[in-house]
mmCIF file of C-alpha atoms and ligand atoms in Angstrom:
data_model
loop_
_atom_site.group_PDB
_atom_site.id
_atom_site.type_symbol
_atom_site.label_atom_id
_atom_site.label_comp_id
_atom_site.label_asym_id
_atom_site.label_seq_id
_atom_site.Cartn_x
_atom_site.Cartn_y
_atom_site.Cartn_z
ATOM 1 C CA UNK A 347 54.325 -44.475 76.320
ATOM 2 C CA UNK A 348 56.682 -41.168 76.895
ATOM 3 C CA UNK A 349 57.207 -38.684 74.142
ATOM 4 C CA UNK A 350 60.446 -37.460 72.889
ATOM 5 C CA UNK A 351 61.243 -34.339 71.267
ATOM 6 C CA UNK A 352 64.054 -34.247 68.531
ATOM 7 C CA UNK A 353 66.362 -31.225 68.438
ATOM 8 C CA UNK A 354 68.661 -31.446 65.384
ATOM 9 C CA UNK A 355 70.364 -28.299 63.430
ATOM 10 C CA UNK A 356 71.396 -29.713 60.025
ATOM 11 C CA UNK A 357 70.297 -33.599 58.549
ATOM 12 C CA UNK A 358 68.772 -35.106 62.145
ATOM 13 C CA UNK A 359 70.092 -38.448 60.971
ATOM 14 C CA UNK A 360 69.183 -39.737 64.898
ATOM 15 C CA UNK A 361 65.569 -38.990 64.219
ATOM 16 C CA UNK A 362 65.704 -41.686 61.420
ATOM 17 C CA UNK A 363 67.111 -43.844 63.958
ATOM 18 C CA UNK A 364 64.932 -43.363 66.044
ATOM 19 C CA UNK A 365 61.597 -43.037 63.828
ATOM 20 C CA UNK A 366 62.358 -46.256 62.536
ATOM 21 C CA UNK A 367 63.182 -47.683 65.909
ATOM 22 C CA UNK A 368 59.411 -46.552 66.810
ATOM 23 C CA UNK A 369 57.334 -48.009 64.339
ATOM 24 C CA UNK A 370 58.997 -51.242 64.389
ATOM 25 C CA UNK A 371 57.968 -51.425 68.112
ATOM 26 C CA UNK A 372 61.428 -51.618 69.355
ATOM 27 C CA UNK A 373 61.168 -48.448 71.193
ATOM 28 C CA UNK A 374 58.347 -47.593 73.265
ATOM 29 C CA UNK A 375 58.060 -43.857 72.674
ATOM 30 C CA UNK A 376 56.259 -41.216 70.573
ATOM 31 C CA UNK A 377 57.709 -38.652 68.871
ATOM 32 C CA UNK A 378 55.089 -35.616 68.513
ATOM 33 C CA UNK A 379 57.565 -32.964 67.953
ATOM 34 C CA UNK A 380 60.725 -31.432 66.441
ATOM 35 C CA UNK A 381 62.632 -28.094 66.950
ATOM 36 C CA UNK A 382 65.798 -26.999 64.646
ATOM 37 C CA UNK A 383 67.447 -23.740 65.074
ATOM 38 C CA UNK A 384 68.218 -23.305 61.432
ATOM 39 C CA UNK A 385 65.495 -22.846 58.694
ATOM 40 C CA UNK A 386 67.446 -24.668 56.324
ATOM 41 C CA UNK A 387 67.621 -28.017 58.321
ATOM 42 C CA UNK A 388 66.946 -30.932 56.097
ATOM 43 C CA UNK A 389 65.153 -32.533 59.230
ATOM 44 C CA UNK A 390 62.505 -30.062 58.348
ATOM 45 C CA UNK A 391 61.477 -31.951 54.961
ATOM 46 C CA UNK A 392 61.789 -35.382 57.555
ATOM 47 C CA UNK A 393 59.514 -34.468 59.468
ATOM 48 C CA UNK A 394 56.636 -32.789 57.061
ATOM 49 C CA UNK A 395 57.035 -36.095 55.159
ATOM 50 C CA UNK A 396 56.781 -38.299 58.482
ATOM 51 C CA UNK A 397 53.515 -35.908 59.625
ATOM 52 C CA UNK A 398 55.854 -34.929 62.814
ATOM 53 C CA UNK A 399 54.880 -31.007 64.031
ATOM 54 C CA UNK A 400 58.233 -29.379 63.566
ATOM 55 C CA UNK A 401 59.059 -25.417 64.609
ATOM 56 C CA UNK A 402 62.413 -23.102 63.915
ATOM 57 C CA UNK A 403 63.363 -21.657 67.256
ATOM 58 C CA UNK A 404 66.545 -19.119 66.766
ATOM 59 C CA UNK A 405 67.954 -15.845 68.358
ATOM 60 C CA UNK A 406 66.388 -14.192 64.791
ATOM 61 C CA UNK A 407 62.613 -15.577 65.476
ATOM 62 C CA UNK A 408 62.258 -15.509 68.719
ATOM 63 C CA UNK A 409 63.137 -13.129 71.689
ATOM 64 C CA UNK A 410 64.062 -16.174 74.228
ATOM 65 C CA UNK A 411 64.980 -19.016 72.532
ATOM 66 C CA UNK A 412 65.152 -21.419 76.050
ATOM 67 C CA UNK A 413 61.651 -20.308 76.718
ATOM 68 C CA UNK A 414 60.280 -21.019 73.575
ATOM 69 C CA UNK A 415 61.634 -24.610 73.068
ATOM 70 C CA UNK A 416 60.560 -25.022 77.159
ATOM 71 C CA UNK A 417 56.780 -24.058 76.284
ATOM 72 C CA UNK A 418 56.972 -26.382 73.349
ATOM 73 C CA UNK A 419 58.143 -29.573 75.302
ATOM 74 C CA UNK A 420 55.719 -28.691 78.082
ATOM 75 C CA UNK A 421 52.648 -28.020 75.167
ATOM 76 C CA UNK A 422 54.175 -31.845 73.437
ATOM 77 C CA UNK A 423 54.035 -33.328 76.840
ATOM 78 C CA UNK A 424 57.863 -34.435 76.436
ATOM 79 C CA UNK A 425 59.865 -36.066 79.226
ATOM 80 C CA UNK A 426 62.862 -36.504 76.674
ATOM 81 C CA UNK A 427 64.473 -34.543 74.690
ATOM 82 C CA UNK A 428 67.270 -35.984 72.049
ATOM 83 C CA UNK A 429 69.714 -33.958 70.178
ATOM 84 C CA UNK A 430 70.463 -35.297 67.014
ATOM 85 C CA UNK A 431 73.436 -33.217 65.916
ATOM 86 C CA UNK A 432 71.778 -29.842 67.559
ATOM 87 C CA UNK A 433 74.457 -26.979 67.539
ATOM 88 C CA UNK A 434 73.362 -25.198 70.115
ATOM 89 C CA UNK A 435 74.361 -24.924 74.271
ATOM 90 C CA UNK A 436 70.805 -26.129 76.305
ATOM 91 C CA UNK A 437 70.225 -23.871 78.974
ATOM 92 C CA UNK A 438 69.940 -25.342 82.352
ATOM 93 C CA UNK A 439 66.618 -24.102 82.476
ATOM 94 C CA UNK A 440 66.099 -27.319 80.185
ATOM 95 C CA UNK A 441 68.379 -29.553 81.314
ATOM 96 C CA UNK A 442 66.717 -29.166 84.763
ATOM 97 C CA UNK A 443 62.991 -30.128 83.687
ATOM 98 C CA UNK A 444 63.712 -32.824 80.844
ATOM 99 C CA UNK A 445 65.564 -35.713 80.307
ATOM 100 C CA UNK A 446 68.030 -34.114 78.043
ATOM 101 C CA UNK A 447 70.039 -36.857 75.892
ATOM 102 C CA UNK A 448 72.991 -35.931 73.004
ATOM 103 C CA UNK A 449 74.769 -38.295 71.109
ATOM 104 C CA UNK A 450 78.585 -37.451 70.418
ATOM 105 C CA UNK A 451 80.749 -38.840 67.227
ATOM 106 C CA UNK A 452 83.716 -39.436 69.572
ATOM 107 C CA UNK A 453 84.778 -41.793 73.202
ATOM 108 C CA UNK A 454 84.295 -38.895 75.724
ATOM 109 C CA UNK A 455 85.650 -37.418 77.270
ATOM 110 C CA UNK A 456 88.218 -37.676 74.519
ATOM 111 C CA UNK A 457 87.590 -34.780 71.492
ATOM 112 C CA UNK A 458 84.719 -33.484 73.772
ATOM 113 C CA UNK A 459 83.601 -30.032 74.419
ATOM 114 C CA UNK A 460 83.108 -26.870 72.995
ATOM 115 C CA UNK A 461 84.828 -26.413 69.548
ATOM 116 C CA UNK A 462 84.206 -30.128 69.298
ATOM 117 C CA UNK A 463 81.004 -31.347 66.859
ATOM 118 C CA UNK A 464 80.244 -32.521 63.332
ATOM 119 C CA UNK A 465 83.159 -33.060 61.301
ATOM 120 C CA UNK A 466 85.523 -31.295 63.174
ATOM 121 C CA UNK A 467 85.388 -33.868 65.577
ATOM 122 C CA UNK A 468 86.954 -36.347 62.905
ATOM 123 C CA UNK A 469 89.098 -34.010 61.451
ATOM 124 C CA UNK A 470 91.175 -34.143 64.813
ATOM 125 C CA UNK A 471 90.849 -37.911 65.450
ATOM 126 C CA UNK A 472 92.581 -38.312 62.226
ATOM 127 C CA UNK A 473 95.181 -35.661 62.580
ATOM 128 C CA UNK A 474 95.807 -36.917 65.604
ATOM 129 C CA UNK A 475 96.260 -40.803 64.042
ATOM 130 C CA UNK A 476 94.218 -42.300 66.967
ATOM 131 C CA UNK A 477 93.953 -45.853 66.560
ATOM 132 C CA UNK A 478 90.451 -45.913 67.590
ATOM 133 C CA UNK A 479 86.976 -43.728 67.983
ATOM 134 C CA UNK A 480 83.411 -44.364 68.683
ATOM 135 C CA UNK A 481 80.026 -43.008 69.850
ATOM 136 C CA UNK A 482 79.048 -41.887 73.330
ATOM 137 C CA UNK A 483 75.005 -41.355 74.191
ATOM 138 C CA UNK A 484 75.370 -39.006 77.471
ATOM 139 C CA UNK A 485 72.625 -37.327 79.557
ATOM 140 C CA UNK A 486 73.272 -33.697 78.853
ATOM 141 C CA UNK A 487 73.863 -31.443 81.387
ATOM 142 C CA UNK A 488 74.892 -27.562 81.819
ATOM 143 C CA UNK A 489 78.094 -27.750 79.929
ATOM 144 C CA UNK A 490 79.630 -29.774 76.931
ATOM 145 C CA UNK A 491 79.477 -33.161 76.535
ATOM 146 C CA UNK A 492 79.773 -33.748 80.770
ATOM 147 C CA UNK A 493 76.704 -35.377 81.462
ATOM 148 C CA UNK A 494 76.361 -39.457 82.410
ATOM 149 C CA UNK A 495 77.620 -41.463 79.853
ATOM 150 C CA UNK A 496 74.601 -44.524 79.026
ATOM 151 C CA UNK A 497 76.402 -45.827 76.357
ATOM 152 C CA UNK A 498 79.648 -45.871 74.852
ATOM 153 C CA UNK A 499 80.891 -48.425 71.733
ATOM 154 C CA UNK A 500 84.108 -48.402 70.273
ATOM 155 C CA UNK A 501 84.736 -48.340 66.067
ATOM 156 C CA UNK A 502 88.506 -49.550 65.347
ATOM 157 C CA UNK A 503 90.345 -46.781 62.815
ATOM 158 C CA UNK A 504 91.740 -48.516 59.713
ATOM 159 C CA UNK A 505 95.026 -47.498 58.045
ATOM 160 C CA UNK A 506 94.837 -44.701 55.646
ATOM 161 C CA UNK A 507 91.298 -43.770 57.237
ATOM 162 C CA UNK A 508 90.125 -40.156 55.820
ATOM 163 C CA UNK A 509 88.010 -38.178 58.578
ATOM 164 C CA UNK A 510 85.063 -38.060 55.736
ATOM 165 C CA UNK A 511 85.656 -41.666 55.763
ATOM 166 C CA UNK A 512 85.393 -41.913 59.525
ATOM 167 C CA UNK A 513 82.528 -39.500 59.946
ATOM 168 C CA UNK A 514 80.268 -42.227 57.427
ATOM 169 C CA UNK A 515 81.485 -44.924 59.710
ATOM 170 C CA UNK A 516 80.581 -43.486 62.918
ATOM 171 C CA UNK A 517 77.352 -42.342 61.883
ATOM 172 C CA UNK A 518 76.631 -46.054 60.866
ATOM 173 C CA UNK A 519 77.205 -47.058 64.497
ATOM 174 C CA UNK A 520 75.573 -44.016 65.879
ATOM 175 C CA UNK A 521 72.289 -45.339 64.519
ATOM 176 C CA UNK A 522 73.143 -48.815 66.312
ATOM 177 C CA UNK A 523 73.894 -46.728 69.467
ATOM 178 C CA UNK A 524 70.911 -44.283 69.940
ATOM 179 C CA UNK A 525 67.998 -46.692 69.130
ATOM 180 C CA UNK A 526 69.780 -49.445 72.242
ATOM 181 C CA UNK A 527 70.914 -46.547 74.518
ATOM 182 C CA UNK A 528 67.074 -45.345 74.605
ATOM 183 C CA UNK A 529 65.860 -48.460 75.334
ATOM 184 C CA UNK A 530 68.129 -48.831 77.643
ATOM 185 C CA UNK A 531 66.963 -45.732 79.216
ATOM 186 C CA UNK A 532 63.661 -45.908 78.642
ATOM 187 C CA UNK A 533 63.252 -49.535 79.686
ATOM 188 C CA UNK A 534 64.715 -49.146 83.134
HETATM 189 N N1 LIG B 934 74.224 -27.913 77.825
HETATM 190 C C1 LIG B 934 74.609 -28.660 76.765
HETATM 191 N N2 LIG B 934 74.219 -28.300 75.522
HETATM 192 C C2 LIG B 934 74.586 -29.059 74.453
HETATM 193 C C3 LIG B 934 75.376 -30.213 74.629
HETATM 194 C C4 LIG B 934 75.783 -30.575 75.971
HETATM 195 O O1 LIG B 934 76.449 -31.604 76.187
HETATM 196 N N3 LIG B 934 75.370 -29.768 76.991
HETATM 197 N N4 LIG B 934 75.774 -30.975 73.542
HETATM 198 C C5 LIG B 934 75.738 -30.262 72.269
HETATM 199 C C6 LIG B 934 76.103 -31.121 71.123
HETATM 200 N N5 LIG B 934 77.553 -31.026 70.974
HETATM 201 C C7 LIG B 934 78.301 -32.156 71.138
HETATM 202 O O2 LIG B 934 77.832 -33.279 71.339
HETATM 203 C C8 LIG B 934 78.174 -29.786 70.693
HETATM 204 C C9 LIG B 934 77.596 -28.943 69.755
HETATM 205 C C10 LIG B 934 78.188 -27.704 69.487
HETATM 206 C C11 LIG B 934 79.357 -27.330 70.146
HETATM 207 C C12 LIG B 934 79.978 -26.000 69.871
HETATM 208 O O3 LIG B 934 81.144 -25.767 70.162
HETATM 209 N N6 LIG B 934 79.156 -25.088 69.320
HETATM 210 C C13 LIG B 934 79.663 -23.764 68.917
HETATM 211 C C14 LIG B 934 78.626 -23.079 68.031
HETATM 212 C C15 LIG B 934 78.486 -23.889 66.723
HETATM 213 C C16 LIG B 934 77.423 -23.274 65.813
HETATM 214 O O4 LIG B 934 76.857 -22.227 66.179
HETATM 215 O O5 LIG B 934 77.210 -23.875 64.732
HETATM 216 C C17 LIG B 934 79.910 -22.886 70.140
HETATM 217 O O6 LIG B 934 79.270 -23.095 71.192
HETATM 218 O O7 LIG B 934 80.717 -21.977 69.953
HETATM 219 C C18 LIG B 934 79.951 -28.189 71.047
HETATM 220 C C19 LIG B 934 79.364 -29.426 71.327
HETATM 221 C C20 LIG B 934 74.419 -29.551 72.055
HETATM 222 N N7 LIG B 934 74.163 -28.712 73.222
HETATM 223 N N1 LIG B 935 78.797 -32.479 69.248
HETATM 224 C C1 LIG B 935 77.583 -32.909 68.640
HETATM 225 C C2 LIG B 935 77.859 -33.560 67.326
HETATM 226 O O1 LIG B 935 78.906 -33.359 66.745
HETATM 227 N N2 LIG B 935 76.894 -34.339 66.877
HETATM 228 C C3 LIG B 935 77.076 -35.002 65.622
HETATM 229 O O2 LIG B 935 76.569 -34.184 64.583
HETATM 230 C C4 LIG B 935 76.243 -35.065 63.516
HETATM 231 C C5 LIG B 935 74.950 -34.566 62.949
HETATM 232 O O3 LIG B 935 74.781 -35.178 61.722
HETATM 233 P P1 LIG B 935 73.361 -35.099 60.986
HETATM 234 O O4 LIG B 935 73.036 -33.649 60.835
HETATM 235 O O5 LIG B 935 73.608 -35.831 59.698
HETATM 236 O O6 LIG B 935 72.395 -35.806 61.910
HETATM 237 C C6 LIG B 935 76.098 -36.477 64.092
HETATM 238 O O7 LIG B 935 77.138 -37.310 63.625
HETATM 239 C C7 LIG B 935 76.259 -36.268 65.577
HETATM 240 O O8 LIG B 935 76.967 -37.311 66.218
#
């Protein structure tokens, strides 16, 4: 069984996902270990409640915030790391030594890149009136939202859709989309 680390910045709604995914034996992974960059991070009460170590790694904490979160995969044994809504640009210095995986709200490379998260990424799909979005879970590599797609599903945008509408809908079939692109990951 591999471990997985959880980077999140804000709710780490993936690490639900993916929590749940564990201890209903659907995913064969451990998850010792979670790092936000914001002290505020509501994943922070997730993971005292779920008995998962958790650490705040920012510019204001720590003097090199890629060597930090490096020491604490390598220290947690982790050969993947997720990000689950993680603000932040991984340095290659990670990217290189773990499994890096992200999951985007949107069909990359469309509404990709940097500018491009949370519910800004709606916001534009709306404005826009595309007819559809989605959820892509990519391996993450040195820039934005670039790496190899693993898996990509499409949600169908209704008439009159709001982009706080939208965002609740995709993170519905974000949860869907994590928990089977990890297995299919982590069963090949
Ligand atoms: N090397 C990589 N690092 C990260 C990736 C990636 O694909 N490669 N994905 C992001 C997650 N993400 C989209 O999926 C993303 C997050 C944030 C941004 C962005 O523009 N950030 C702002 C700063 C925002 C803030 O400080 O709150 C910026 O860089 O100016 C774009 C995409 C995680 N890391
Ligand atoms: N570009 C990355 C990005 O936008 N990720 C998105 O941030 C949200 C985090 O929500 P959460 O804090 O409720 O988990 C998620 O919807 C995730 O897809």
């Amino acid at each position: 069984m591999e471990n997985i680390a959880i980077l999140a910045s804000y709710n780490g709604s993936s690490f639900d996902s993916i929590y749940d995914a564990v201890q209903a034996k659907q995913l064969d992974l451990n998850i010792p270990l979670i790092i936000t960059n914001n002290t505020n991070a509501n994943v922070l009460n997730k993971a005292r409640e779920r008995n998962v170590d958790a650490f705040v790694i920012n510019s204001k904490n720590v003097e090199d915030v890629d060597k930090e979160i490096s020491q604490l995969l390598k220290k947690y044994n982790c050969k993947y790391v997720f990000l689950a809504g993680y603000m932040k640009k991984i340095n290659p210095s990670i990217t290189q030594n773990f499994t890096v995986l992200n999951s985007h709200p949107s069909l990359l490379p469309q509404y990709g890149g940097k500018g491009m998260y949370g519910s800004l990424v709606h916001q534009a799909v709306i404005k826009n009136a595309e007819p559809k979005s989605g959820v892509t879970l990519h391996e993450v590599n040195e820039e934005y939202d670039e790496g190899k797609i693993i898996l990509q599903e499409e949600l169908i945008i209704q008439e009159g859709e709001t982009a706080e509408g939208l965002e609740i809908k995709i993170k519905e079939l974000e949860k869907k989309v994590v928990v089977k692109g990890l297995k299919l990951l982590t069963s090949s």
